[in-house]
Structure formats: C-alpha cells, structure tokens
Amino acid sequence: MGRAHVSTHQSVGGRYRLVEITRRETNSVRWYADDLRTGRPCLVTRIGLPEEPDGAAHRAPARVLRTTESVARLCPGRIATVVDALDEDGSLWTVTAWIDGTPLGEVLAEQGTLNYVRAARIALELLDVLDAAHAEGITHGELSPGQVFVREGGPVVVTGYGLAGSTTAPRLTAPSYAAPEQARDERAGPAADLWALGALLYTMLEGRPPFRDRGRPEATLKGVDRLPLRTPVRAGPLARVVQGLLRKDPRERLTRQVVREVLTRVLSEDSGAVAEAVPSPRLRGGPALALRCADRRWSGRTTVLGTTLAVVTVTVAVLAATQSLPGTGSAADAPAASASAPGDRGASRPPAAPAPSPSGTADLPPGYRTYRAPEGFSLALPAGWQRLDTSRGADLAYRVTFGAEGDPRTLAVTYSTGVGSDAVAVWRDDVEPRLERSGDYERIGSIRSTTYQGREAADMEWYAEAGGSRVRTFGRGFLLGGGRGFSLRWTTPDAAWEDGASREALRTFLRTFRPAAG
C-alpha cells in the first residue's frame, strides 16, 4: 500500500494539515491528515465542484454531513464518520475520522483480482448497507473502489454518502462506475447503486472496471452509456449476477433479493445452484427482501482462503499498480516524460534524443560528471553542482534538489511509490491546481503525453514568480511500473531560459538520468 506523496504542510480550514496522498480517483484526491485541534489522524478528501450559477455547490458540505449522519444511524459501524465538510478554493473537502481499513482500490492494486468467494463477501456486506439506506429513500450514487474500505476483522466501511445530488453534475467522482442513467444525467435511484455494486464485483473479479476511464469525465460517461459490456471471463459462478446487475436499462437489473440469494449461496458453498438462481434478462425478481444491516463478522483466513467450494476458484492475475505521478506543488514533483529538451518560447516539443548509455558518461559536455545518488538513480551534473536539499517521506519516497552556489537554476528529482497510470492527468488534476492556488502561475501550451526511455510519461511547462523574479519550469516524469515513478523539474530565470548553457544542461539531464535497475 504505497502512499503517493510526502507532506505538503498545506492545511484545510486552518485546522487539518495534509500529510500524504493515499488515494486518487477522477476528480477526487484523499490525504492522510492531522487534526491540529485534537491531534488525531484523519482522512481528508478533496472533490472538485462544478461552477453553478445558483450556488448549489456551496450547499454540498451540509448535504454530506446530513446524509452521512442519517445513514450512519441506520447502519452503525458500517458508515465512515464525517467530522467536517468544507467548501474551500472551489472544492468540497470532507474530513473523515480515521478508518482502520484499506480502500478496495488499494487492495486490488496489490492483489490484482479477488477470488469470487471474497468478492461475494464484500459485495454482500455492501448490499447490507445499500439495503438499509434504500429503505429510507437514500441513494449513494458515488460508489467506487475508493469509497469502500476493507477491514481484516470486520465488515466493510463505506464513505461518500451525500455527494450524489449535492450539485447538478451527473457524477462527481470515478465516472467509470456511474450507471448509464447517471451518464445520461437522469435521476439516479437505488438501481444506480445496484449497477455500481455490479461494477465493483466486475472489477474485483476481472481486475479492471467494466468501462475504462477515458481521461475526461464526459468521454468516460459516454462510453458507459453507449459501449457494450465486456463479457467477464474470471467471474466463475458470479458471472451471470454481474451481467444481470450491469444491464443498461435499470428496469431490467437484478433485484436486491436475487443478488442477495446468489451471493449467500456462493458463501454457503452451494455453487451448483447459483446459475439457476439468476433469472434470464426478461425476468424480474420476487418480493423485496426484508431490509437489514447485519453485522457480518468474518476472518481474514476465510476471506483470503475461502476456496472450499466444490468449484475451481478464479485464477488470480497480478495487476500493475500505477497511480498518479508525484506533484505536491513544490519545486520538486512532476510527472516525468520524454527524452529531450525544450527550445522555443511556447510549449516545447523537443526532438528525440538517444537513450543514455548504461554508464551515463557517454559524450558528456566539458565539466560534467556522473553523479550516483545513494537513493537509486544517476545523472550527469555540471561542474560545481551538488545536492542542495533532500526531503524524505513514507514508503521510501524522497525529493532531491540540485544546484550550485550563485546559480539560480535548479533541478529537482522526486521518487514516489503508489503512483498511477496517467501522467497527463496528474499534471492536470493534481499538480496544476496547487500551482494555480500559489498565485502568479501561467501554464505554457498544453500538457503533453510522451515516452521517456520507453516508458509512459508527460511534459508540462509554466511560468511562476520566485523571489520577485519570473521563472520558467519544465517538468517531466515517467512511470517505472509496480506503482513507482520518477519526476524531474528544471527551473531557470525566464531571461536565462534560452541560454545555451541552460539548454545544454537540460538536454544532458534528460539524456543521462537513469533509475537504478529493479
């Protein structure tokens, strides 16, 4: 379970100090944080709010608090306690009491897929919560792997109640888990939660969501609404219930009663009758099941090894964990990308450069030397350059800044764990908002997807103010796989950007930078 960033020392509401990013989904970032008033740890989630002329978004905090409190009374111990909600900097910030569990998204990032017994257990526990809420007319509407916390010694805990309907947006977070009616911006009811339950089951069993995230929420929602479902191939006896929950027409989705019956049979090892319990697409379920919120206790052993069914369990595939690249808004984090240096005054698209030699010393400019960092990377530095600053975070994350006395130029190298698969989205959704809030920020051109040393990467350039002077920064980052990533930022005074020495330095950094093997 890698955390994505080191401390930002940013506070929200003057009370909650953001420490480390622990989870990202589309339009949603979650931090581990400290409550400066009580000294207790908490989870702080930022969700971007759309601009709405009637100011509806400003009512979101009150709705989240009210709805969460209502559902928590219906299902004690199964709903995360929201201690605060704020509208700040155009975002909704929710503060949740510390949860002794792991987001389902992180579980899947580490394990790839779950066997259908464990998936059925999690789904049945979620169904308990949904049943209790639906009985009172409350729809979640935002279920996703980031809203479900899995615990070793007890049932799942659900977050995110109150987000749906707080604005006019069809979906605030994780649009790939939206129901088709949400994608069409229609009213979402309990059937939308059943779709999300099916999407979560699909993801647990297949190792990917039924409809992939396409980068832009509107594109993702369009795919959810119009594209056919990819047939599940690892779902075993749960295949038909997954397909039944993911029917485009909400009137044709399986009822809660049928879903509960199937999930219960899987857990009671009566898998032979599972297929018969799932009706054909034209059939509807029977009378509604008595709604309840059972406190279903289960052991880690049963969860992981629940293979006593007389059926071959689902093959477990390993899914590479790739989240977002680092971007804490300081001069050291940025997703890294392609292999050459920028040149013109607009957004740069540098020509391709040869990959560095294994030694990192081939064809170095005069005065340059190869520096091998003990943290696990190497690159060539100009004469007189050395480490100026080093900061370290959890899970081996670090940031090293290089420069020389009297030289206003700097190069920052950041290593992070728990990073993701879309470098462009990290610049756009994580790094850029922080830069904008710092003031005097102006992006140059577009954020560009590229490759660097054969790896997925992205570039971004911008102007800013530093010490009363205008500076220009080029950022480049790349993914190593397995949740790891490097990023580099090259910052110079704007007036010195075109200097031959500066251009040569950046070209050399990018040509010679090498992460340690493995």
Short mmCIF file of C-alpha atoms in Angstrom, two decimals:
data_model
loop_
_atom_site.label_atom_id
_atom_site.label_comp_id
_atom_site.label_asym_id
_atom_site.label_seq_id
_atom_site.Cartn_x
_atom_site.Cartn_y
_atom_site.Cartn_z
CA MET A 1 0.00 0.00 0.00
CA GLY A 2 2.15 2.85 -1.18
CA ARG A 3 1.32 6.41 -0.35
CA ALA A 4 1.77 8.77 -3.20
CA HIS A 5 3.36 11.88 -1.75
CA VAL A 6 5.33 13.29 1.09
CA SER A 7 3.95 16.01 3.34
CA THR A 8 2.67 19.17 1.71
CA HIS A 9 2.25 21.07 5.01
CA GLN A 10 -0.89 22.54 3.47
CA SER A 11 -3.81 22.97 5.82
CA VAL A 12 -7.54 22.98 5.10
CA GLY A 13 -9.90 25.17 7.04
CA GLY A 14 -6.97 26.27 9.16
CA ARG A 15 -7.28 23.01 11.06
CA TYR A 16 -6.43 19.91 9.02
CA ARG A 17 -2.79 19.55 7.94
CA LEU A 18 -2.43 17.44 4.80
CA VAL A 19 0.37 14.92 5.22
CA GLU A 20 0.29 12.28 2.47
CA ILE A 21 -1.88 11.47 -0.53
CA THR A 22 -3.29 7.99 -0.06
CA ARG A 23 -5.77 7.66 -2.93
CA ARG A 24 -6.71 9.22 -6.25
CA GLU A 25 -9.77 8.79 -8.41
CA THR A 26 -11.08 11.03 -11.15
CA ASN A 27 -11.77 14.46 -9.60
CA SER A 28 -11.03 13.11 -6.11
CA VAL A 29 -7.85 13.08 -4.01
CA ARG A 30 -7.62 11.71 -0.46
CA TRP A 31 -4.96 12.64 2.09
CA TYR A 32 -3.84 11.22 5.39
CA ALA A 33 -4.03 14.32 7.60
CA ASP A 34 -3.59 15.58 11.15
CA ASP A 35 -6.35 17.37 13.03
CA LEU A 36 -4.38 20.24 14.57
CA ARG A 37 -7.11 20.90 17.12
CA THR A 38 -7.44 17.37 18.52
CA GLY A 39 -4.09 15.88 17.50
CA ARG A 40 -5.86 12.90 15.96
CA PRO A 41 -5.23 11.47 12.49
CA CYS A 42 -7.99 11.74 9.91
CA LEU A 43 -8.69 11.34 6.21
CA VAL A 44 -9.31 14.46 4.13
CA THR A 45 -10.79 14.16 0.64
CA ARG A 46 -10.89 16.94 -1.96
CA ILE A 47 -13.51 16.84 -4.70
CA GLY A 48 -13.69 19.48 -7.40
CA LEU A 49 -17.05 21.24 -7.50
CA PRO A 50 -18.56 22.45 -10.79
CA GLU A 51 -19.36 26.12 -11.20
CA GLU A 52 -23.09 26.53 -10.85
CA PRO A 53 -24.94 29.83 -11.25
CA ASP A 54 -27.41 29.12 -8.44
CA GLY A 55 -24.65 28.37 -5.96
CA ALA A 56 -25.92 24.82 -5.40
CA ALA A 57 -22.38 23.51 -4.98
CA HIS A 58 -21.98 25.59 -1.82
CA ARG A 59 -24.69 23.53 -0.19
CA ALA A 60 -22.72 20.32 -0.70
CA PRO A 61 -20.96 20.30 2.72
CA ALA A 62 -24.25 20.48 4.63
CA ARG A 63 -25.76 17.74 2.48
CA VAL A 64 -22.79 15.43 3.03
CA LEU A 65 -22.95 15.88 6.81
CA ARG A 66 -26.72 15.43 6.96
CA THR A 67 -26.89 12.37 4.70
CA THR A 68 -23.92 10.61 6.30
CA GLU A 69 -25.40 11.09 9.75
CA SER A 70 -28.72 9.64 8.60
CA VAL A 71 -27.19 6.52 7.04
CA ALA A 72 -24.84 6.01 10.00
CA ARG A 73 -27.85 5.78 12.31
CA LEU A 74 -29.36 3.11 10.06
CA CYS A 75 -26.16 1.08 9.82
CA PRO A 76 -23.90 1.73 12.82
CA GLY A 77 -20.23 0.91 12.36
CA ARG A 78 -20.58 0.49 8.60
CA ILE A 79 -20.52 4.15 7.53
CA ALA A 80 -17.41 6.30 7.91
CA THR A 81 -17.83 9.13 10.42
CA VAL A 82 -17.62 12.51 8.66
CA VAL A 83 -16.45 15.02 11.26
CA ASP A 84 -16.34 18.07 8.99
CA ALA A 85 -17.13 19.25 5.46
CA LEU A 86 -15.94 22.48 3.87
CA ASP A 87 -16.30 24.43 0.64
CA GLU A 88 -12.85 25.92 0.07
CA ASP A 89 -10.98 27.01 -3.06
CA GLY A 90 -13.78 25.77 -5.31
CA SER A 91 -13.56 22.25 -3.88
CA LEU A 92 -15.54 20.17 -1.44
CA TRP A 93 -13.33 18.95 1.40
CA THR A 94 -14.68 16.14 3.57
CA VAL A 95 -12.93 15.16 6.79
CA THR A 96 -13.46 11.58 7.91
CA ALA A 97 -12.42 10.00 11.18
CA TRP A 98 -9.56 7.57 10.76
CA ILE A 99 -10.71 4.23 9.30
CA ASP A 100 -8.91 1.07 10.34
CA GLY A 101 -9.06 -0.46 6.90
CA THR A 102 -7.76 -0.36 3.34
CA PRO A 103 -9.56 1.17 0.34
CA LEU A 104 -10.74 -1.55 -2.01
CA GLY A 105 -8.83 0.16 -4.81
CA GLU A 106 -5.56 -0.36 -2.95
CA VAL A 107 -6.42 -4.00 -2.22
CA LEU A 108 -6.97 -4.57 -5.93
CA ALA A 109 -3.81 -2.66 -6.87
CA GLU A 110 -1.82 -5.04 -4.68
CA GLN A 111 -3.63 -8.31 -5.41
CA GLY A 112 -4.89 -7.77 -8.95
CA THR A 113 -8.14 -9.73 -8.59
CA LEU A 114 -10.05 -11.40 -5.77
CA ASN A 115 -11.41 -14.93 -5.79
CA TYR A 116 -15.18 -15.00 -6.13
CA VAL A 117 -15.73 -16.08 -2.51
CA ARG A 118 -14.03 -12.99 -1.13
CA ALA A 119 -15.66 -10.79 -3.78
CA ALA A 120 -19.08 -12.19 -2.86
CA ARG A 121 -18.43 -11.47 0.83
CA ILE A 122 -17.53 -7.84 0.15
CA ALA A 123 -20.49 -7.43 -2.20
CA LEU A 124 -22.92 -8.91 0.34
CA GLU A 125 -21.66 -6.53 3.03
CA LEU A 126 -22.11 -3.61 0.63
CA LEU A 127 -25.60 -4.83 -0.16
CA ASP A 128 -26.43 -4.72 3.56
CA VAL A 129 -25.52 -1.03 3.64
CA LEU A 130 -27.38 -0.22 0.43
CA ASP A 131 -30.49 -2.05 1.64
CA ALA A 132 -30.55 -0.07 4.85
CA ALA A 133 -30.14 3.24 3.02
CA HIS A 134 -32.60 2.42 0.23
CA ALA A 135 -35.25 1.57 2.81
CA GLU A 136 -35.10 5.22 3.85
CA GLY A 137 -35.01 6.55 0.31
CA ILE A 138 -31.26 7.35 0.36
CA THR A 139 -29.15 6.58 -2.72
CA HIS A 140 -25.35 6.57 -2.52
CA GLY A 141 -24.77 7.37 -6.21
CA GLU A 142 -20.96 7.58 -5.95
CA LEU A 143 -19.84 4.05 -5.09
CA SER A 144 -16.35 3.19 -6.36
CA PRO A 145 -13.29 1.27 -5.11
CA GLY A 146 -12.12 4.41 -3.32
CA GLN A 147 -15.35 4.64 -1.29
CA VAL A 148 -15.17 1.12 0.17
CA PHE A 149 -12.75 0.28 2.99
CA VAL A 150 -11.95 -3.39 3.59
CA ARG A 151 -11.09 -4.40 7.16
CA GLU A 152 -9.35 -7.52 8.42
CA GLY A 153 -11.54 -8.03 11.48
CA GLY A 154 -14.95 -6.81 10.41
CA PRO A 155 -17.29 -5.79 7.60
CA VAL A 156 -16.55 -3.10 5.06
CA VAL A 157 -16.93 0.60 5.82
CA VAL A 158 -18.49 2.90 3.21
CA THR A 159 -17.69 6.56 2.56
CA GLY A 160 -19.10 9.10 0.10
CA TYR A 161 -22.74 9.34 1.12
CA GLY A 162 -24.28 12.74 0.37
CA LEU A 163 -22.17 13.53 -2.70
CA ALA A 164 -24.81 12.49 -5.22
CA GLY A 165 -27.34 15.24 -5.74
CA SER A 166 -25.27 17.88 -3.98
CA THR A 167 -24.62 19.53 -7.37
CA THR A 168 -26.07 19.25 -10.86
CA ALA A 169 -23.09 17.17 -12.03
CA PRO A 170 -24.15 13.63 -13.08
CA ARG A 171 -21.18 12.18 -11.21
CA LEU A 172 -18.60 13.92 -9.03
CA THR A 173 -16.02 11.13 -8.72
CA ALA A 174 -14.99 7.96 -10.58
CA PRO A 175 -17.25 8.30 -13.65
CA SER A 176 -16.29 4.82 -14.87
CA TYR A 177 -18.53 3.46 -12.07
CA ALA A 178 -21.53 5.64 -12.98
CA ALA A 179 -24.73 3.95 -14.07
CA PRO A 180 -25.94 4.62 -17.65
CA GLU A 181 -28.82 6.72 -16.32
CA GLN A 182 -26.29 8.88 -14.45
CA ALA A 183 -24.23 9.15 -17.63
CA ARG A 184 -27.36 10.49 -19.36
CA ASP A 185 -27.80 12.98 -16.49
CA GLU A 186 -31.08 11.37 -15.47
CA ARG A 187 -32.25 10.99 -11.90
CA ALA A 188 -30.29 8.27 -10.10
CA GLY A 189 -32.16 5.99 -7.73
CA PRO A 190 -31.45 2.67 -5.98
CA ALA A 191 -30.96 0.95 -9.35
CA ALA A 192 -27.85 3.12 -9.90
CA ASP A 193 -26.37 1.74 -6.69
CA LEU A 194 -27.06 -1.80 -7.88
CA TRP A 195 -25.22 -1.00 -11.12
CA ALA A 196 -22.28 0.29 -9.08
CA LEU A 197 -22.36 -2.89 -6.99
CA GLY A 198 -22.15 -4.89 -10.22
CA ALA A 199 -19.29 -2.69 -11.45
CA LEU A 200 -17.41 -3.27 -8.20
CA LEU A 201 -17.96 -7.01 -8.44
CA TYR A 202 -16.74 -6.94 -12.03
CA THR A 203 -13.61 -5.02 -11.00
CA MET A 204 -12.85 -7.35 -8.09
CA LEU A 205 -13.17 -10.42 -10.30
CA GLU A 206 -11.73 -9.15 -13.59
CA GLY A 207 -9.05 -6.76 -12.29
CA ARG A 208 -10.43 -3.81 -14.28
CA PRO A 209 -13.65 -1.78 -14.34
CA PRO A 210 -16.34 -2.76 -16.84
CA PHE A 211 -15.83 0.58 -18.62
CA ARG A 212 -12.42 2.20 -18.58
CA ASP A 213 -11.70 5.76 -17.57
CA ARG A 214 -11.11 7.80 -20.75
CA GLY A 215 -9.40 10.76 -19.11
CA ARG A 216 -12.26 13.25 -19.45
CA PRO A 217 -15.41 12.59 -17.39
CA GLU A 218 -17.72 13.35 -20.31
CA ALA A 219 -15.88 10.84 -22.53
CA THR A 220 -16.00 8.18 -19.82
CA LEU A 221 -19.70 8.72 -19.19
CA LYS A 222 -20.39 8.48 -22.92
CA GLY A 223 -18.64 5.12 -23.00
CA VAL A 224 -20.63 3.85 -20.02
CA ASP A 225 -23.87 4.80 -21.73
CA ARG A 226 -23.15 3.59 -25.27
CA LEU A 227 -20.50 0.86 -25.29
CA PRO A 228 -21.37 -2.81 -24.80
CA LEU A 229 -20.21 -4.58 -21.65
CA ARG A 230 -17.05 -6.64 -21.96
CA THR A 231 -18.01 -10.20 -21.05
CA PRO A 232 -16.49 -11.22 -17.69
CA VAL A 233 -14.13 -14.18 -18.04
CA ARG A 234 -12.92 -14.72 -14.45
CA ALA A 235 -16.19 -14.39 -12.55
CA GLY A 236 -16.94 -18.10 -12.16
CA PRO A 237 -20.38 -18.69 -10.61
CA LEU A 238 -20.86 -14.90 -10.24
CA ALA A 239 -20.71 -14.19 -13.98
CA ARG A 240 -24.47 -14.07 -14.52
CA VAL A 241 -25.18 -11.96 -11.46
CA VAL A 242 -22.51 -9.46 -12.59
CA GLN A 243 -24.07 -9.29 -16.06
CA GLY A 244 -27.53 -9.01 -14.54
CA LEU A 245 -26.53 -6.04 -12.42
CA LEU A 246 -24.85 -4.34 -15.38
CA ARG A 247 -27.87 -4.20 -17.67
CA LYS A 248 -28.17 -0.80 -19.28
CA ASP A 249 -31.89 -0.50 -18.63
CA PRO A 250 -32.36 -0.01 -14.86
CA ARG A 251 -35.74 -1.76 -15.05
CA GLU A 252 -34.02 -4.97 -16.18
CA ARG A 253 -31.36 -5.12 -13.49
CA LEU A 254 -31.50 -7.88 -10.93
CA THR A 255 -33.35 -7.09 -7.74
CA ARG A 256 -31.62 -6.92 -4.39
CA GLN A 257 -33.40 -10.12 -3.35
CA VAL A 258 -31.99 -12.13 -6.25
CA VAL A 259 -28.49 -10.69 -5.79
CA ARG A 260 -28.53 -11.48 -2.08
CA GLU A 261 -29.66 -15.03 -2.74
CA VAL A 262 -26.85 -15.65 -5.23
CA LEU A 263 -24.16 -14.13 -3.02
CA THR A 264 -25.39 -16.09 0.00
CA ARG A 265 -25.32 -19.35 -1.94
CA VAL A 266 -21.74 -18.72 -3.01
CA LEU A 267 -20.73 -18.15 0.60
CA SER A 268 -22.65 -21.21 1.79
CA GLU A 269 -20.76 -23.33 -0.77
CA ASP A 270 -23.88 -24.19 -2.76
CA SER A 271 -22.34 -23.04 -6.03
CA GLY A 272 -24.09 -25.63 -8.15
CA ALA A 273 -27.39 -23.80 -7.81
CA VAL A 274 -26.01 -20.33 -8.41
CA ALA A 275 -26.67 -20.22 -12.15
CA GLU A 276 -30.26 -21.38 -11.65
CA ALA A 277 -30.89 -18.57 -9.14
CA VAL A 278 -30.15 -15.84 -11.69
CA PRO A 279 -33.16 -15.15 -13.93
CA SER A 280 -32.93 -14.51 -17.63
CA PRO A 281 -32.84 -10.84 -18.72
CA ARG A 282 -36.61 -10.66 -19.14
CA LEU A 283 -37.50 -11.92 -15.68
CA ARG A 284 -37.85 -9.74 -12.64
CA GLY A 285 -37.13 -10.63 -9.04
CA GLY A 286 -39.70 -11.58 -6.44
CA PRO A 287 -40.92 -9.55 -3.47
CA ALA A 288 -38.47 -7.26 -1.74
CA LEU A 289 -36.33 -8.86 0.92
CA ALA A 290 -36.70 -7.57 4.47
CA LEU A 291 -34.14 -4.83 4.67
CA ARG A 292 -31.46 -5.10 7.27
CA CYS A 293 -27.93 -4.12 8.16
CA ALA A 294 -26.43 -7.31 9.53
CA ASP A 295 -23.15 -7.18 11.34
CA ARG A 296 -21.45 -9.94 9.38
CA ARG A 297 -18.15 -10.78 11.07
CA TRP A 298 -15.53 -12.63 9.06
CA SER A 299 -11.93 -13.64 9.50
CA GLY A 300 -9.01 -12.80 7.23
CA ARG A 301 -8.45 -16.53 6.80
CA THR A 302 -11.94 -17.12 5.47
CA THR A 303 -11.67 -14.06 3.24
CA VAL A 304 -8.38 -14.98 1.61
CA LEU A 305 -8.69 -18.76 1.55
CA GLY A 306 -12.41 -19.23 1.03
CA THR A 307 -11.89 -21.97 -1.53
CA THR A 308 -13.83 -24.84 -0.02
CA LEU A 309 -16.46 -24.51 -2.74
CA ALA A 310 -16.59 -27.54 -5.00
CA VAL A 311 -15.69 -25.28 -7.93
CA VAL A 312 -12.34 -24.21 -9.34
CA THR A 313 -11.65 -20.74 -7.94
CA VAL A 314 -10.96 -17.77 -10.16
CA THR A 315 -7.39 -17.52 -11.39
CA VAL A 316 -5.64 -14.62 -9.64
CA ALA A 317 -3.93 -12.22 -12.07
CA VAL A 318 -1.46 -9.59 -10.94
CA LEU A 319 -2.41 -6.04 -11.94
CA ALA A 320 0.44 -3.49 -12.08
CA ALA A 321 -0.31 -0.76 -9.55
CA THR A 322 0.07 2.53 -11.37
CA GLN A 323 -1.48 5.66 -9.82
CA SER A 324 -0.56 9.19 -10.33
CA LEU A 325 2.81 10.72 -10.50
CA PRO A 326 4.11 12.90 -7.73
CA GLY A 327 3.00 16.50 -7.59
CA THR A 328 2.97 18.26 -4.27
CA GLY A 329 3.12 21.72 -5.78
CA SER A 330 6.70 22.35 -4.71
CA ALA A 331 9.66 22.68 -6.99
CA ALA A 332 10.35 19.01 -6.90
CA ASP A 333 7.46 16.98 -8.06
CA ALA A 334 6.21 16.47 -11.52
CA PRO A 335 5.42 13.57 -13.69
CA ALA A 336 8.38 12.86 -15.92
CA ALA A 337 8.27 12.15 -19.62
CA SER A 338 10.10 12.14 -22.98
CA ALA A 339 13.79 12.40 -23.72
CA SER A 340 14.98 15.79 -24.91
CA ALA A 341 14.94 19.42 -24.01
CA PRO A 342 12.56 22.27 -24.79
CA GLY A 343 13.58 25.04 -27.05
CA ASP A 344 11.09 27.67 -28.21
CA ARG A 345 9.28 30.31 -26.20
CA GLY A 346 5.98 28.49 -26.45
CA ALA A 347 5.25 24.97 -25.34
CA SER A 348 8.25 22.87 -26.25
CA ARG A 349 8.21 19.61 -28.13
CA PRO A 350 11.88 18.70 -28.20
CA PRO A 351 13.42 16.41 -30.79
CA ALA A 352 14.12 12.85 -29.73
CA ALA A 353 17.43 12.20 -28.04
CA PRO A 354 19.32 8.93 -27.79
CA ALA A 355 18.87 6.90 -24.65
CA PRO A 356 21.74 7.28 -22.20
CA SER A 357 24.44 4.69 -22.04
CA PRO A 358 24.45 2.33 -19.04
CA SER A 359 27.37 4.20 -17.52
CA GLY A 360 25.77 7.61 -18.02
CA THR A 361 29.13 9.06 -19.13
CA ALA A 362 28.97 8.85 -22.91
CA ASP A 363 29.58 12.14 -24.71
CA LEU A 364 29.24 14.38 -21.67
CA PRO A 365 29.78 18.12 -22.18
CA PRO A 366 33.04 19.53 -20.76
CA GLY A 367 32.96 19.85 -16.97
CA TYR A 368 30.07 17.45 -16.42
CA ARG A 369 30.45 14.44 -14.17
CA THR A 370 28.22 11.46 -13.42
CA TYR A 371 26.59 11.59 -10.00
CA ARG A 372 25.24 8.38 -8.47
CA ALA A 373 22.72 9.06 -5.72
CA PRO A 374 22.55 6.59 -2.82
CA GLU A 375 18.76 6.61 -3.20
CA GLY A 376 18.98 4.77 -6.50
CA PHE A 377 19.44 6.99 -9.55
CA SER A 378 22.27 8.59 -11.51
CA LEU A 379 22.70 11.54 -13.85
CA ALA A 380 25.37 13.93 -15.11
CA LEU A 381 25.73 17.28 -13.29
CA PRO A 382 27.56 20.47 -14.36
CA ALA A 383 30.77 21.47 -12.65
CA GLY A 384 30.15 22.83 -9.14
CA TRP A 385 26.65 21.37 -8.83
CA GLN A 386 25.73 19.41 -5.75
CA ARG A 387 22.76 18.40 -3.60
CA LEU A 388 21.10 21.46 -2.13
CA ASP A 389 18.22 19.86 -0.29
CA THR A 390 16.83 16.40 0.47
CA SER A 391 13.44 15.53 1.93
CA ARG A 392 12.04 12.09 2.63
CA GLY A 393 8.56 10.70 3.07
CA ALA A 394 6.85 7.43 3.81
CA ASP A 395 7.40 4.24 1.81
CA LEU A 396 10.88 5.29 0.58
CA ALA A 397 9.61 8.40 -1.20
CA TYR A 398 12.11 11.25 -1.45
CA ARG A 399 12.96 14.50 -3.21
CA VAL A 400 16.46 15.71 -4.05
CA THR A 401 17.19 19.24 -5.35
CA PHE A 402 20.43 20.02 -7.16
CA GLY A 403 22.13 23.33 -7.89
CA ALA A 404 25.24 25.42 -7.28
CA GLU A 405 26.07 28.42 -5.14
CA GLY A 406 25.30 31.61 -7.02
CA ASP A 407 23.43 29.75 -9.78
CA PRO A 408 19.65 30.49 -9.79
CA ARG A 409 18.88 27.35 -11.78
CA THR A 410 17.77 24.14 -10.03
CA LEU A 411 16.92 20.57 -10.90
CA ALA A 412 14.61 18.60 -8.60
CA VAL A 413 14.25 14.80 -8.70
CA THR A 414 11.36 13.09 -6.91
CA TYR A 415 10.76 9.39 -6.39
CA SER A 416 7.31 8.17 -5.35
CA THR A 417 5.57 4.90 -4.65
CA GLY A 418 1.90 4.24 -5.28
CA VAL A 419 1.86 6.26 -8.50
CA GLY A 420 -0.62 5.87 -11.33
CA SER A 421 -1.00 5.14 -14.99
CA ASP A 422 -1.94 8.53 -16.49
CA ALA A 423 0.87 11.07 -16.31
CA VAL A 424 -1.11 13.77 -18.12
CA ALA A 425 -3.97 13.54 -15.61
CA VAL A 426 -1.56 14.03 -12.73
CA TRP A 427 -0.31 17.35 -14.10
CA ARG A 428 -3.84 18.45 -14.91
CA ASP A 429 -5.72 17.26 -11.82
CA ASP A 430 -3.14 17.32 -9.05
CA VAL A 431 -0.11 19.48 -9.78
CA GLU A 432 -1.74 22.32 -11.70
CA PRO A 433 -4.47 23.14 -9.15
CA ARG A 434 -1.82 23.64 -6.48
CA LEU A 435 0.26 25.82 -8.76
CA GLU A 436 -2.80 27.92 -9.55
CA ARG A 437 -3.54 28.44 -5.87
CA SER A 438 0.03 29.57 -5.23
CA GLY A 439 -0.54 32.60 -7.50
CA ASP A 440 1.45 34.04 -10.42
CA TYR A 441 1.18 30.75 -12.30
CA GLU A 442 0.80 30.58 -16.08
CA ARG A 443 0.96 27.34 -18.00
CA ILE A 444 2.78 27.34 -21.35
CA GLY A 445 0.92 25.38 -24.02
CA SER A 446 -0.72 22.03 -23.35
CA ILE A 447 0.21 19.10 -21.16
CA ARG A 448 1.79 16.59 -23.48
CA SER A 449 1.82 12.81 -23.31
CA THR A 450 5.05 11.25 -24.49
CA THR A 451 7.52 8.45 -23.75
CA TYR A 452 10.87 8.54 -21.99
CA GLN A 453 13.31 5.64 -22.05
CA GLY A 454 10.48 3.51 -23.39
CA ARG A 455 8.13 4.40 -20.52
CA GLU A 456 4.86 6.33 -20.32
CA ALA A 457 5.47 9.97 -19.46
CA ALA A 458 4.19 13.55 -19.72
CA ASP A 459 5.59 17.10 -20.01
CA MET A 460 4.33 20.39 -18.67
CA GLU A 461 5.87 23.90 -18.69
CA TRP A 462 4.87 27.04 -16.86
CA TYR A 463 5.83 30.50 -15.66
CA ALA A 464 5.78 31.50 -11.99
CA GLU A 465 7.18 34.10 -9.61
CA ALA A 466 10.04 33.24 -7.25
CA GLY A 467 11.73 35.80 -5.05
CA GLY A 468 10.26 38.65 -7.07
CA SER A 469 11.56 37.29 -10.38
CA ARG A 470 9.82 35.43 -13.14
CA VAL A 471 10.97 31.84 -13.56
CA ARG A 472 10.19 29.16 -16.09
CA THR A 473 9.91 25.46 -15.26
CA PHE A 474 9.94 22.38 -17.44
CA GLY A 475 8.55 19.23 -15.80
CA ARG A 476 8.93 15.69 -17.00
CA GLY A 477 8.00 12.44 -15.32
CA PHE A 478 7.86 8.74 -16.11
CA LEU A 479 6.44 5.52 -14.71
CA LEU A 480 8.60 2.58 -13.68
CA GLY A 481 5.72 0.17 -13.11
CA GLY A 482 4.69 -1.54 -9.92
CA GLY A 483 3.43 1.75 -8.52
CA ARG A 484 6.78 3.55 -8.76
CA GLY A 485 7.68 6.73 -10.63
CA PHE A 486 10.33 9.43 -11.01
CA SER A 487 9.78 13.08 -11.81
CA LEU A 488 12.11 15.94 -12.69
CA ARG A 489 11.68 19.73 -12.71
CA TRP A 490 14.14 22.11 -14.33
CA THR A 491 13.67 25.75 -13.23
CA THR A 492 15.59 28.79 -14.51
CA PRO A 493 15.05 32.57 -14.55
CA ASP A 494 12.82 33.32 -17.53
CA ALA A 495 15.50 35.56 -19.03
CA ALA A 496 18.02 32.68 -18.96
CA TRP A 497 15.76 30.06 -20.49
CA GLU A 498 17.26 30.33 -23.97
CA ASP A 499 20.86 30.47 -22.80
CA GLY A 500 23.00 27.86 -24.50
CA ALA A 501 24.29 26.60 -21.15
CA SER A 502 20.77 26.13 -19.80
CA ARG A 503 19.59 24.28 -22.87
CA GLU A 504 22.64 22.06 -22.80
CA ALA A 505 22.13 21.32 -19.08
CA LEU A 506 18.54 20.20 -19.56
CA ARG A 507 19.41 18.07 -22.57
CA THR A 508 22.18 16.43 -20.57
CA PHE A 509 20.00 15.78 -17.52
CA LEU A 510 17.36 14.07 -19.62
CA ARG A 511 19.87 12.12 -21.67
CA THR A 512 21.80 10.78 -18.69
CA PHE A 513 19.19 10.35 -15.98
CA ARG A 514 18.89 6.68 -15.08
CA PRO A 515 16.93 4.98 -12.30
CA ALA A 516 18.64 2.07 -10.58
CA ALA A 517 17.83 -1.33 -12.01
CA GLY A 518 14.89 -3.09 -10.40
#
